[in-house]
Amino acid sequence: RSGRTGVELAPAATRRNLEIRTAQDADIPAIVDLARRVYPGQLPYSTGQIRGQINAFPEGQFVVTYDGRIVGYAATFIIAEKLALSDHSWEAITGGGFAARHDADGDWLYGMEVCVDSSRRRLRIGQRLYDARKRLCQDLGLKGIAFGGRIPGYARRKRRYPDPAAYLDAVIAKEVRDPVVSFQVRAGFEPVRVLEAYLPEDRESDGHAALMVWRNPYYQPDAARQPPSRRDPKVARITTVQFQARPVASVDEFFRNVEYFVDVASDYESDFVVFPEMFTLQLLACEQERLRPEAAIERLTDHTNVLIERLNRMAIGYNINIIGGSHPTRTEDGEIQNVAYVFLRDGSVHAQEKLHPTPDERYWWNIQGGDEINAIQTDCGPIGVLICYDSEFPELARRLVDQGARILFVPFCTDTRQGYLRVRYCCQARAVENQCYVVTSGNIGNLPNVENMDIQYAQSAIFTPCDFPFARDGIAAEASENVEMVAVADLNLASLSWARGHGTVRNLGDRRFDLYRTVWRERG
């Protein structure tokens, strides 16, 4: 009981707790569920889109929680004034819903989404989210906030106002009331004009929207510009291992060989060390008899648990993130898949299956393709993994980059120079078209007693975009051909931000979202 007011406080267990904060990866399922409830008649956000929004601009994605449950979400990104205030569609300006058009050197904050749980509207959740955006805009010294606001009263009044601009004028003049536009005007936003065909699936608005603008009263046009990334430049040191296939007498000997390179990479204070695809095939050299291909892969799956346990321990002990090549794994549905395990130095373990087995993998080893690919959050930002042949399918890399990945790791296993060059050329293309880094790691040598692992050819490398901040040939580092060794490079993530905003070409920003997009089928 308060001594001054005599008001009895509610017990701690019954107090309502409302909080607004930036969104985290763990919030993604709840955000997707919220959007599905708020927009029941529209295609819901995918987990990949929400992950892309968070990774593109973490400071700009807000959630409101009430008693621990997410009841509001706002997504924003930064963009240049010319784009923010010009005619546009939601699909084009948001990069397909991924916030892929985020421009760290832009001067306007763009609001791509606000959704509020309808059962909690009396908590002024929408107002809180708009206020959070305004504070962010002021903190970053941006000119203002722009977005395409719904006009859900228009469709039922279309006969009276055939021109949506006339309807908006009537709302501004308070001749009619639109629940959304009227709320946004009260929140301090100014309707500038109609954006026609902004969101075709919004039937209540007949597909149109109002371009709403709020101008930052504290904006100082003469203030010094911030650096392109708006965040402290971050450098990730990468070690890629060109690993020699060799006979080993025991499982322990194999892991001693692996640990040697983890130790070397750790001595270089690397953030990541990456091993090749199928590097665990050396474990078959321990077998007393030569096994037929399918039996050999089946036997190799028996080592999955020990592989995870040993490399997880190394990642923690050597304080390094390990891209553990790939390893045949029997999945819960009984299939054998080629899986890359990622061991982070915080002790977490992630798995990325190969989506496209090669014809040889399917024929000799009966390996099946996976059905999901997503960026993995690390202490150096989101990354992606493409196992060998997957690097030859551009839509996979684009999905990872849309989700925020700036470094793609490609463990590979090729037997001939032609096979190796297919992987190399495709990886260099992925680096250019996605303005990201691509790190490859391959096997060399041979294992005479292991079926389908007779000879190996590799020249592991670290590729960059081809523009001024990067290496002249788009190669940050590369190993000598067919020699066991490591290659090391420092990758400046801020340089990618510069290239995407100021580069000679800007592949990500120049995509024609008005003409094409890739639609992924979400699991479940």
Coordinates of C-alpha atoms in Angstrom, one line a residue:
R1 CA 0.0 0.0 0.0
S2 CA 1.3 3.5 -0.9
G3 CA 1.7 5.6 2.3
R4 CA 0.9 8.8 0.5
T5 CA -2.0 7.9 -1.8
G6 CA -3.6 5.0 0.0
V7 CA -3.8 3.1 -3.3
E8 CA -3.2 -0.6 -3.0
L9 CA -0.9 -1.9 -5.7
A10 CA -1.8 -5.0 -7.6
P11 CA 0.3 -8.1 -6.8
A12 CA 3.3 -8.5 -9.1
A13 CA 1.8 -11.6 -10.7
T14 CA -1.3 -9.7 -11.9
R15 CA 0.3 -6.5 -13.1
R16 CA 0.1 -5.9 -16.8
N17 CA 3.4 -5.4 -18.5
L18 CA 3.5 -3.5 -21.9
E19 CA 6.9 -3.1 -23.5
I20 CA 8.1 -1.7 -26.8
R21 CA 11.5 -2.9 -28.1
T22 CA 13.4 -3.9 -31.2
A23 CA 12.4 -7.2 -32.8
Q24 CA 14.7 -10.2 -32.3
D25 CA 15.0 -13.5 -34.3
A26 CA 13.1 -15.3 -31.5
D27 CA 10.1 -13.1 -32.2
I28 CA 9.7 -14.1 -35.8
P29 CA 7.1 -16.9 -35.4
A30 CA 4.9 -14.6 -33.2
I31 CA 5.2 -11.8 -35.7
V32 CA 4.1 -14.1 -38.6
D33 CA 1.2 -15.3 -36.5
L34 CA 0.2 -11.7 -35.7
A35 CA 0.3 -10.6 -39.3
R36 CA -1.8 -13.7 -40.3
R37 CA -4.5 -12.7 -37.7
V38 CA -4.4 -9.0 -38.7
Y39 CA -4.7 -9.7 -42.4
P40 CA -6.7 -12.9 -42.7
G41 CA -7.6 -12.4 -46.4
Q42 CA -4.1 -11.6 -47.6
L43 CA -1.0 -13.7 -48.2
P44 CA 0.8 -13.8 -44.8
Y45 CA 4.4 -12.7 -44.2
S46 CA 6.9 -15.6 -44.4
T47 CA 9.5 -16.2 -41.8
G48 CA 12.1 -15.4 -44.4
Q49 CA 10.6 -12.0 -45.0
I50 CA 10.5 -11.0 -41.3
R51 CA 14.1 -12.3 -40.9
G52 CA 15.1 -10.2 -43.9
Q53 CA 13.5 -7.1 -42.4
I54 CA 15.3 -7.6 -39.0
N55 CA 18.7 -8.4 -40.6
A56 CA 18.5 -5.5 -43.1
F57 CA 17.9 -2.9 -40.4
P58 CA 17.7 -4.3 -36.8
E59 CA 17.2 -0.9 -35.2
G60 CA 14.1 -0.2 -37.3
Q61 CA 11.9 -3.2 -36.5
F62 CA 9.8 -2.8 -33.4
V63 CA 7.5 -5.1 -31.4
V64 CA 5.0 -4.3 -28.6
T65 CA 4.6 -7.0 -26.0
Y66 CA 1.7 -7.2 -23.6
D67 CA 2.1 -9.7 -20.8
G68 CA 4.9 -11.3 -22.8
R69 CA 2.8 -11.7 -25.9
I70 CA 3.5 -9.8 -29.1
V71 CA 0.5 -7.6 -29.9
G72 CA 2.1 -5.1 -32.3
Y73 CA 4.8 -4.9 -35.0
A74 CA 6.3 -2.1 -37.1
A75 CA 8.8 -2.6 -39.9
T76 CA 10.9 0.2 -41.3
F77 CA 14.0 0.8 -43.4
I78 CA 16.0 3.8 -44.7
I79 CA 15.7 5.0 -48.2
A80 CA 16.7 8.0 -50.4
E81 CA 14.2 10.9 -50.6
K82 CA 13.9 10.5 -54.4
L83 CA 12.4 7.0 -54.0
A84 CA 10.5 7.6 -50.8
L85 CA 8.5 10.5 -52.3
S86 CA 8.1 9.3 -55.8
D87 CA 5.3 7.1 -57.1
H88 CA 5.9 3.5 -56.1
S89 CA 4.2 0.2 -55.1
W90 CA 4.7 -1.6 -51.9
E91 CA 6.2 -4.6 -53.6
A92 CA 8.9 -2.6 -55.4
I93 CA 9.9 -0.2 -52.6
T94 CA 10.1 -3.0 -49.9
G95 CA 12.0 -5.4 -52.1
G96 CA 9.3 -8.0 -52.0
G97 CA 8.7 -7.6 -48.3
F98 CA 12.3 -8.3 -47.3
A99 CA 13.2 -4.6 -46.8
A100 CA 15.9 -5.4 -49.4
R101 CA 15.8 -1.8 -50.6
H102 CA 17.3 -0.6 -47.3
D103 CA 19.9 2.1 -48.1
A104 CA 22.0 2.9 -45.0
D105 CA 23.0 6.2 -46.6
G106 CA 19.4 7.3 -47.3
D107 CA 17.8 10.3 -45.7
W108 CA 14.2 9.1 -45.1
L109 CA 12.7 6.4 -42.9
Y110 CA 10.2 4.3 -44.8
G111 CA 7.4 2.5 -42.9
M112 CA 6.6 -0.7 -44.6
E113 CA 4.3 -2.3 -42.0
V114 CA 2.3 -1.6 -38.9
C115 CA 0.0 -4.4 -37.6
V116 CA -1.8 -4.4 -34.3
D117 CA -3.7 -7.1 -32.5
S118 CA -7.4 -6.1 -32.8
S119 CA -8.1 -7.3 -29.3
R120 CA -5.6 -4.8 -27.8
R121 CA -6.5 -1.6 -29.7
R122 CA -7.3 0.3 -26.6
L123 CA -3.7 0.2 -25.5
R124 CA -2.7 2.8 -28.1
I125 CA -0.3 0.3 -29.6
G126 CA -0.4 1.9 -33.0
Q127 CA 0.4 5.3 -31.5
R128 CA 3.4 3.8 -29.6
L129 CA 4.8 2.3 -32.7
Y130 CA 4.5 5.6 -34.7
D131 CA 6.2 7.4 -31.8
A132 CA 9.0 4.8 -31.8
R133 CA 9.6 5.5 -35.5
K134 CA 9.7 9.3 -34.8
R135 CA 12.3 8.8 -32.1
L136 CA 14.4 6.7 -34.4
C137 CA 14.1 9.2 -37.2
Q138 CA 15.3 12.0 -34.9
D139 CA 18.1 9.9 -33.4
L140 CA 19.4 9.2 -36.9
G141 CA 19.1 12.8 -38.1
L142 CA 16.8 11.8 -41.0
K143 CA 14.6 14.2 -42.9
G144 CA 11.4 12.4 -42.0
I145 CA 9.1 9.4 -42.3
A146 CA 7.1 8.3 -45.4
F147 CA 4.9 5.3 -46.1
G148 CA 1.9 4.2 -48.1
G149 CA -1.1 4.3 -45.8
R150 CA -4.2 2.2 -46.4
I151 CA -7.5 4.0 -47.3
P152 CA -9.9 1.2 -46.3
G153 CA -13.0 3.3 -46.6
Y154 CA -12.5 3.9 -50.3
A155 CA -13.8 0.7 -51.9
R156 CA -17.3 1.1 -50.5
R157 CA -17.4 4.8 -51.5
K158 CA -15.9 4.3 -55.0
R159 CA -19.2 5.0 -56.7
R160 CA -19.3 8.4 -55.1
Y161 CA -15.6 9.1 -55.6
P162 CA -14.5 7.3 -58.8
D163 CA -11.1 9.1 -58.5
P164 CA -9.2 7.9 -55.3
A165 CA -7.6 11.4 -55.2
A166 CA -11.0 13.0 -54.8
Y167 CA -11.8 10.6 -51.9
L168 CA -8.5 11.5 -50.2
D169 CA -9.3 15.2 -50.6
A170 CA -12.7 14.5 -49.0
V171 CA -11.1 12.8 -46.1
I172 CA -8.7 15.7 -45.6
A173 CA -11.6 18.1 -45.7
K174 CA -13.4 15.9 -43.1
E175 CA -16.3 15.5 -45.5
V176 CA -15.9 11.7 -44.9
R177 CA -14.0 9.8 -42.4
D178 CA -11.5 7.1 -43.1
P179 CA -10.5 5.2 -40.0
V180 CA -6.8 4.7 -41.0
V181 CA -6.2 8.0 -42.7
S182 CA -7.9 10.0 -39.9
F183 CA -5.8 8.2 -37.3
Q184 CA -2.6 8.9 -39.1
V185 CA -3.4 12.5 -39.5
R186 CA -4.0 12.8 -35.8
A187 CA -0.6 11.1 -35.3
G188 CA 1.0 14.0 -37.1
F189 CA 1.3 12.6 -40.7
E190 CA 0.3 14.6 -43.8
P191 CA -1.4 13.0 -46.8
V192 CA 0.5 14.1 -49.8
R193 CA -1.2 12.3 -52.7
V194 CA -2.6 8.9 -53.8
L195 CA -0.3 6.0 -54.7
E196 CA -2.3 4.1 -57.3
A197 CA -2.0 0.3 -57.5
Y198 CA 0.2 0.4 -54.3
L199 CA -1.0 -2.9 -52.9
P200 CA -3.4 -4.7 -55.3
E201 CA -4.5 -7.3 -52.8
D202 CA -5.8 -4.6 -50.4
R203 CA -9.4 -4.8 -51.6
E204 CA -10.8 -2.4 -49.0
S205 CA -8.5 0.3 -50.4
D206 CA -9.1 -0.8 -54.0
G207 CA -5.4 -1.4 -54.2
H208 CA -4.5 2.2 -53.6
A209 CA -2.8 4.0 -50.7
A210 CA -2.1 7.6 -49.5
L211 CA 1.5 8.7 -49.4
M212 CA 1.8 9.9 -45.8
V213 CA 4.7 12.1 -44.7
W214 CA 6.0 13.3 -41.3
R215 CA 8.9 15.8 -41.4
N216 CA 11.5 15.7 -38.7
P217 CA 11.4 19.1 -36.9
Y218 CA 14.9 18.6 -35.6
Y219 CA 16.5 17.8 -39.0
Q220 CA 19.7 19.8 -39.6
P221 CA 20.4 19.9 -43.4
D222 CA 23.9 21.2 -42.8
A223 CA 25.0 18.6 -40.3
A224 CA 27.9 16.3 -41.3
R225 CA 26.7 13.2 -43.0
Q226 CA 27.1 9.9 -41.3
P227 CA 29.3 7.1 -42.7
P228 CA 27.5 4.8 -45.2
S229 CA 26.9 2.0 -42.8
R230 CA 25.4 4.1 -40.0
R231 CA 26.9 1.4 -37.8
D232 CA 30.4 0.8 -36.6
P233 CA 32.4 -0.8 -39.4
K234 CA 32.7 -4.5 -38.7
V235 CA 35.4 -6.8 -40.0
A236 CA 35.2 -10.5 -40.1
R237 CA 38.3 -12.6 -40.4
I238 CA 37.8 -15.8 -42.4
T239 CA 40.0 -18.9 -42.7
T240 CA 39.1 -21.4 -45.4
V241 CA 40.8 -24.8 -45.2
Q242 CA 41.8 -26.7 -48.3
F243 CA 41.7 -30.2 -46.7
Q244 CA 43.6 -33.2 -48.0
A245 CA 41.8 -36.5 -48.1
R246 CA 44.1 -39.1 -46.5
P247 CA 43.7 -42.6 -44.9
V248 CA 43.3 -42.4 -41.1
A249 CA 43.7 -45.3 -38.7
S250 CA 41.0 -44.2 -36.2
V251 CA 38.2 -41.7 -35.6
D252 CA 40.4 -39.8 -33.1
E253 CA 43.1 -39.4 -35.8
F254 CA 40.6 -37.8 -38.1
F255 CA 39.4 -35.3 -35.5
R256 CA 43.0 -34.5 -34.5
N257 CA 43.6 -33.5 -38.2
V258 CA 40.5 -31.3 -38.1
E259 CA 41.5 -29.8 -34.7
Y260 CA 44.9 -28.8 -36.1
F261 CA 43.3 -26.4 -38.6
V262 CA 40.8 -25.1 -36.1
D263 CA 43.8 -24.3 -33.8
V264 CA 45.6 -22.6 -36.7
A265 CA 42.6 -20.5 -37.6
S266 CA 42.1 -19.6 -33.9
D267 CA 45.8 -18.5 -33.7
Y268 CA 45.1 -16.1 -36.5
E269 CA 42.1 -14.8 -34.4
S270 CA 39.7 -15.7 -37.2
D271 CA 36.0 -15.4 -36.7
F272 CA 35.2 -18.3 -39.0
V273 CA 36.9 -21.4 -40.2
V274 CA 35.3 -23.4 -43.0
F275 CA 35.9 -27.1 -44.1
P276 CA 34.9 -28.8 -47.3
E277 CA 31.9 -30.7 -48.4
M278 CA 31.9 -34.4 -47.4
F279 CA 35.3 -34.1 -45.6
T280 CA 34.1 -36.7 -43.2
L281 CA 34.4 -39.4 -45.9
Q282 CA 37.9 -40.0 -44.5
L283 CA 36.2 -41.8 -41.6
L284 CA 35.4 -44.7 -44.0
A285 CA 39.2 -45.3 -44.3
C286 CA 38.9 -46.7 -40.8
E287 CA 36.7 -49.6 -42.0
Q288 CA 38.2 -53.0 -42.2
E289 CA 36.5 -53.8 -45.5
R290 CA 35.7 -51.8 -48.6
L291 CA 32.0 -51.0 -48.6
R292 CA 29.6 -50.5 -51.5
P293 CA 28.5 -46.9 -51.9
E294 CA 25.1 -47.1 -50.3
A295 CA 26.5 -49.2 -47.4
A296 CA 29.4 -46.8 -47.0
I297 CA 27.1 -43.7 -46.6
E298 CA 24.9 -45.6 -44.2
R299 CA 27.9 -46.4 -42.1
L300 CA 29.0 -42.8 -42.2
T301 CA 25.7 -41.6 -40.7
D302 CA 26.7 -43.5 -37.6
H303 CA 29.3 -40.8 -36.9
T304 CA 26.9 -37.9 -36.9
N305 CA 26.5 -37.5 -33.2
V306 CA 30.3 -37.7 -32.5
L307 CA 30.9 -35.2 -35.3
I308 CA 28.5 -32.7 -33.7
E309 CA 29.9 -33.3 -30.2
R310 CA 33.5 -32.9 -31.1
L311 CA 33.2 -29.8 -33.4
N312 CA 30.9 -28.1 -31.0
R313 CA 33.5 -28.6 -28.3
M314 CA 36.2 -27.2 -30.6
A315 CA 34.1 -24.1 -31.5
I316 CA 33.6 -23.2 -27.8
G317 CA 37.2 -24.2 -26.7
Y318 CA 38.9 -22.3 -29.5
N319 CA 36.4 -19.4 -29.5
I320 CA 35.7 -19.6 -33.2
N321 CA 32.7 -20.2 -35.5
I322 CA 33.1 -23.5 -37.5
I323 CA 31.4 -24.2 -40.8
G324 CA 31.7 -27.9 -40.5
G325 CA 31.8 -28.8 -44.2
S326 CA 29.0 -31.3 -44.8
H327 CA 28.2 -34.8 -43.6
P328 CA 25.7 -37.4 -44.6
T329 CA 22.9 -37.5 -42.1
R330 CA 19.9 -39.7 -41.6
T331 CA 17.0 -37.3 -41.0
E332 CA 13.8 -37.9 -38.9
D333 CA 11.9 -39.0 -42.0
G334 CA 14.4 -41.7 -42.7
E335 CA 16.1 -40.1 -45.7
I336 CA 19.9 -39.6 -45.9
Q337 CA 20.7 -35.9 -46.7
N338 CA 24.0 -34.0 -47.2
V339 CA 24.0 -31.6 -44.2
A340 CA 26.3 -28.7 -43.3
Y341 CA 26.6 -28.2 -39.6
V342 CA 27.5 -24.7 -38.3
F343 CA 29.0 -24.6 -34.8
L344 CA 29.0 -21.2 -33.3
R345 CA 31.4 -20.2 -30.5
D346 CA 28.4 -19.5 -28.2
G347 CA 27.7 -23.2 -28.2
S348 CA 24.8 -23.3 -30.5
V349 CA 24.6 -25.7 -33.5
H350 CA 22.8 -25.0 -36.8
A351 CA 22.1 -27.4 -39.7
Q352 CA 21.7 -26.6 -43.4
E353 CA 20.8 -29.4 -45.7
K354 CA 21.9 -29.5 -49.4
L355 CA 18.8 -28.8 -51.5
H356 CA 20.1 -30.1 -54.8
P357 CA 22.0 -33.4 -54.7
T358 CA 24.1 -34.0 -57.8
P359 CA 23.2 -36.9 -60.1
D360 CA 26.2 -38.9 -58.7
E361 CA 25.0 -38.3 -55.1
R362 CA 21.6 -39.5 -56.0
Y363 CA 22.8 -42.5 -58.0
W364 CA 25.7 -43.8 -55.9
W365 CA 24.6 -42.8 -52.4
N366 CA 20.8 -42.3 -52.6
I367 CA 21.2 -38.9 -51.0
Q368 CA 17.9 -36.9 -51.0
G369 CA 17.6 -33.1 -51.3
G370 CA 16.5 -30.9 -48.4
D371 CA 13.6 -28.5 -48.5
E372 CA 14.6 -25.4 -46.6
I373 CA 17.3 -22.7 -46.6
N374 CA 17.6 -19.8 -44.3
A375 CA 20.2 -17.3 -43.0
I376 CA 22.0 -18.2 -39.7
Q377 CA 22.5 -15.5 -37.1
T378 CA 26.1 -15.2 -35.8
D379 CA 28.0 -12.7 -33.7
C380 CA 29.3 -11.3 -37.0
G381 CA 25.9 -10.9 -38.5
P382 CA 23.8 -13.3 -40.6
I383 CA 25.5 -15.8 -42.8
G384 CA 24.4 -18.4 -45.3
V385 CA 25.6 -21.8 -46.4
L386 CA 25.3 -23.3 -49.9
I387 CA 26.7 -26.8 -50.3
C388 CA 28.6 -27.1 -53.6
Y389 CA 25.9 -27.7 -56.3
D390 CA 23.5 -25.4 -54.5
S391 CA 25.8 -22.5 -55.4
E392 CA 24.9 -23.0 -59.0
F393 CA 21.2 -22.1 -58.4
P394 CA 21.1 -18.2 -58.1
E395 CA 17.7 -18.1 -56.3
L396 CA 19.1 -19.8 -53.2
A397 CA 21.9 -17.2 -52.7
R398 CA 19.4 -14.4 -53.4
R399 CA 17.0 -15.8 -50.7
L400 CA 19.9 -15.8 -48.1
V401 CA 21.0 -12.3 -49.0
D402 CA 17.4 -11.0 -48.8
Q403 CA 17.3 -12.5 -45.3
G404 CA 20.4 -10.4 -44.5
A405 CA 23.3 -12.7 -45.1
R406 CA 26.5 -10.9 -46.2
I407 CA 28.8 -13.8 -46.2
L408 CA 28.0 -17.1 -48.0
F409 CA 30.0 -20.2 -47.3
V410 CA 30.3 -22.8 -50.0
P411 CA 31.9 -26.1 -48.9
F412 CA 32.5 -28.1 -52.1
C413 CA 33.8 -31.5 -53.3
T414 CA 34.8 -31.8 -57.0
D415 CA 36.8 -34.4 -58.8
T416 CA 37.9 -32.6 -62.0
R417 CA 38.9 -29.2 -63.0
Q418 CA 35.7 -28.7 -65.0
G419 CA 33.6 -29.6 -62.0
Y420 CA 35.6 -27.2 -59.8
L421 CA 35.3 -24.3 -62.3
R422 CA 31.6 -24.7 -62.4
V423 CA 31.5 -24.1 -58.7
R424 CA 34.1 -21.3 -58.8
Y425 CA 32.4 -19.3 -61.6
C426 CA 29.0 -19.6 -60.1
C427 CA 30.3 -18.5 -56.7
Q428 CA 31.9 -15.4 -58.3
A429 CA 28.6 -14.7 -60.0
R430 CA 26.8 -14.9 -56.7
A431 CA 29.3 -12.4 -55.1
V432 CA 28.7 -9.9 -57.9
E433 CA 24.9 -10.2 -58.3
N434 CA 24.3 -10.2 -54.6
Q435 CA 27.0 -7.7 -53.6
C436 CA 28.2 -10.1 -50.9
Y437 CA 31.3 -12.2 -49.9
V438 CA 31.5 -15.9 -50.9
V439 CA 33.9 -18.3 -49.2
T440 CA 34.7 -21.7 -50.8
S441 CA 36.5 -24.7 -49.2
G442 CA 37.3 -27.9 -51.1
N443 CA 38.9 -31.3 -50.7
I444 CA 42.2 -32.4 -52.4
G445 CA 44.0 -35.7 -52.6
N446 CA 42.3 -39.1 -52.8
L447 CA 40.9 -42.0 -50.9
P448 CA 41.5 -45.1 -53.0
N449 CA 39.3 -47.4 -50.8
V450 CA 36.3 -45.1 -50.7
E451 CA 33.8 -45.4 -53.5
N452 CA 33.1 -42.1 -55.4
M453 CA 36.0 -40.3 -53.6
D454 CA 38.8 -41.4 -55.9
I455 CA 40.3 -38.1 -56.8
Q456 CA 39.8 -34.5 -55.8
Y457 CA 40.5 -31.1 -57.4
A458 CA 40.3 -27.8 -55.6
Q459 CA 41.5 -24.2 -55.3
S460 CA 39.6 -22.8 -52.3
A461 CA 39.1 -19.0 -52.4
I462 CA 37.3 -16.0 -50.8
F463 CA 35.5 -14.0 -53.4
T464 CA 34.3 -10.4 -53.2
P465 CA 32.1 -8.1 -55.4
C466 CA 33.9 -6.4 -58.2
D467 CA 34.0 -2.8 -57.3
F468 CA 36.4 -0.2 -56.0
P469 CA 36.5 -1.1 -52.2
F470 CA 37.4 -4.7 -53.0
A471 CA 40.3 -6.7 -54.4
R472 CA 41.1 -5.9 -58.0
D473 CA 40.1 -9.3 -59.4
G474 CA 37.3 -9.9 -56.9
I475 CA 39.5 -12.4 -55.0
A476 CA 40.3 -11.5 -51.4
A477 CA 42.4 -14.7 -51.0
E478 CA 42.9 -18.1 -52.6
A479 CA 44.8 -21.3 -52.0
S480 CA 47.3 -22.9 -54.4
E481 CA 45.7 -25.6 -56.6
N482 CA 45.7 -29.0 -55.0
V483 CA 47.9 -28.2 -52.0
E484 CA 46.8 -28.7 -48.4
M485 CA 46.8 -25.2 -46.9
V486 CA 44.6 -22.4 -45.6
A487 CA 43.7 -19.0 -47.0
V488 CA 42.9 -16.1 -44.8
A489 CA 41.2 -12.7 -45.4
D490 CA 39.6 -9.8 -43.5
L491 CA 36.2 -9.0 -44.9
N492 CA 34.9 -5.5 -44.2
L493 CA 31.1 -5.7 -44.0
A494 CA 30.8 -1.9 -44.2
S495 CA 32.3 -2.0 -47.7
L496 CA 29.3 -4.0 -48.8
S497 CA 27.0 -1.3 -47.5
W498 CA 29.0 1.3 -49.5
A499 CA 28.8 -0.8 -52.6
R500 CA 25.1 -1.4 -52.4
G501 CA 24.5 2.4 -51.9
H502 CA 27.2 4.0 -54.0
G503 CA 28.7 1.2 -56.2
T504 CA 29.4 1.5 -59.9
V505 CA 26.5 -1.0 -60.2
R506 CA 23.9 -1.7 -57.5
N507 CA 22.5 -5.1 -58.4
L508 CA 20.3 -5.5 -55.3
G509 CA 18.7 -2.1 -55.4
D510 CA 18.3 -2.1 -59.2
R511 CA 16.2 -5.3 -59.3
R512 CA 12.8 -4.8 -61.1
F513 CA 10.4 -5.9 -58.5
D514 CA 7.6 -4.5 -60.7
L515 CA 8.4 -7.2 -63.2
Y516 CA 9.5 -10.3 -61.3
R517 CA 9.9 -12.0 -58.0
T518 CA 10.7 -15.4 -56.5
V519 CA 8.1 -16.9 -54.3
W520 CA 9.2 -19.5 -51.8
R521 CA 6.9 -22.2 -50.3
E522 CA 7.2 -22.1 -46.5
R523 CA 7.4 -25.4 -44.7
G524 CA 4.2 -26.3 -42.8

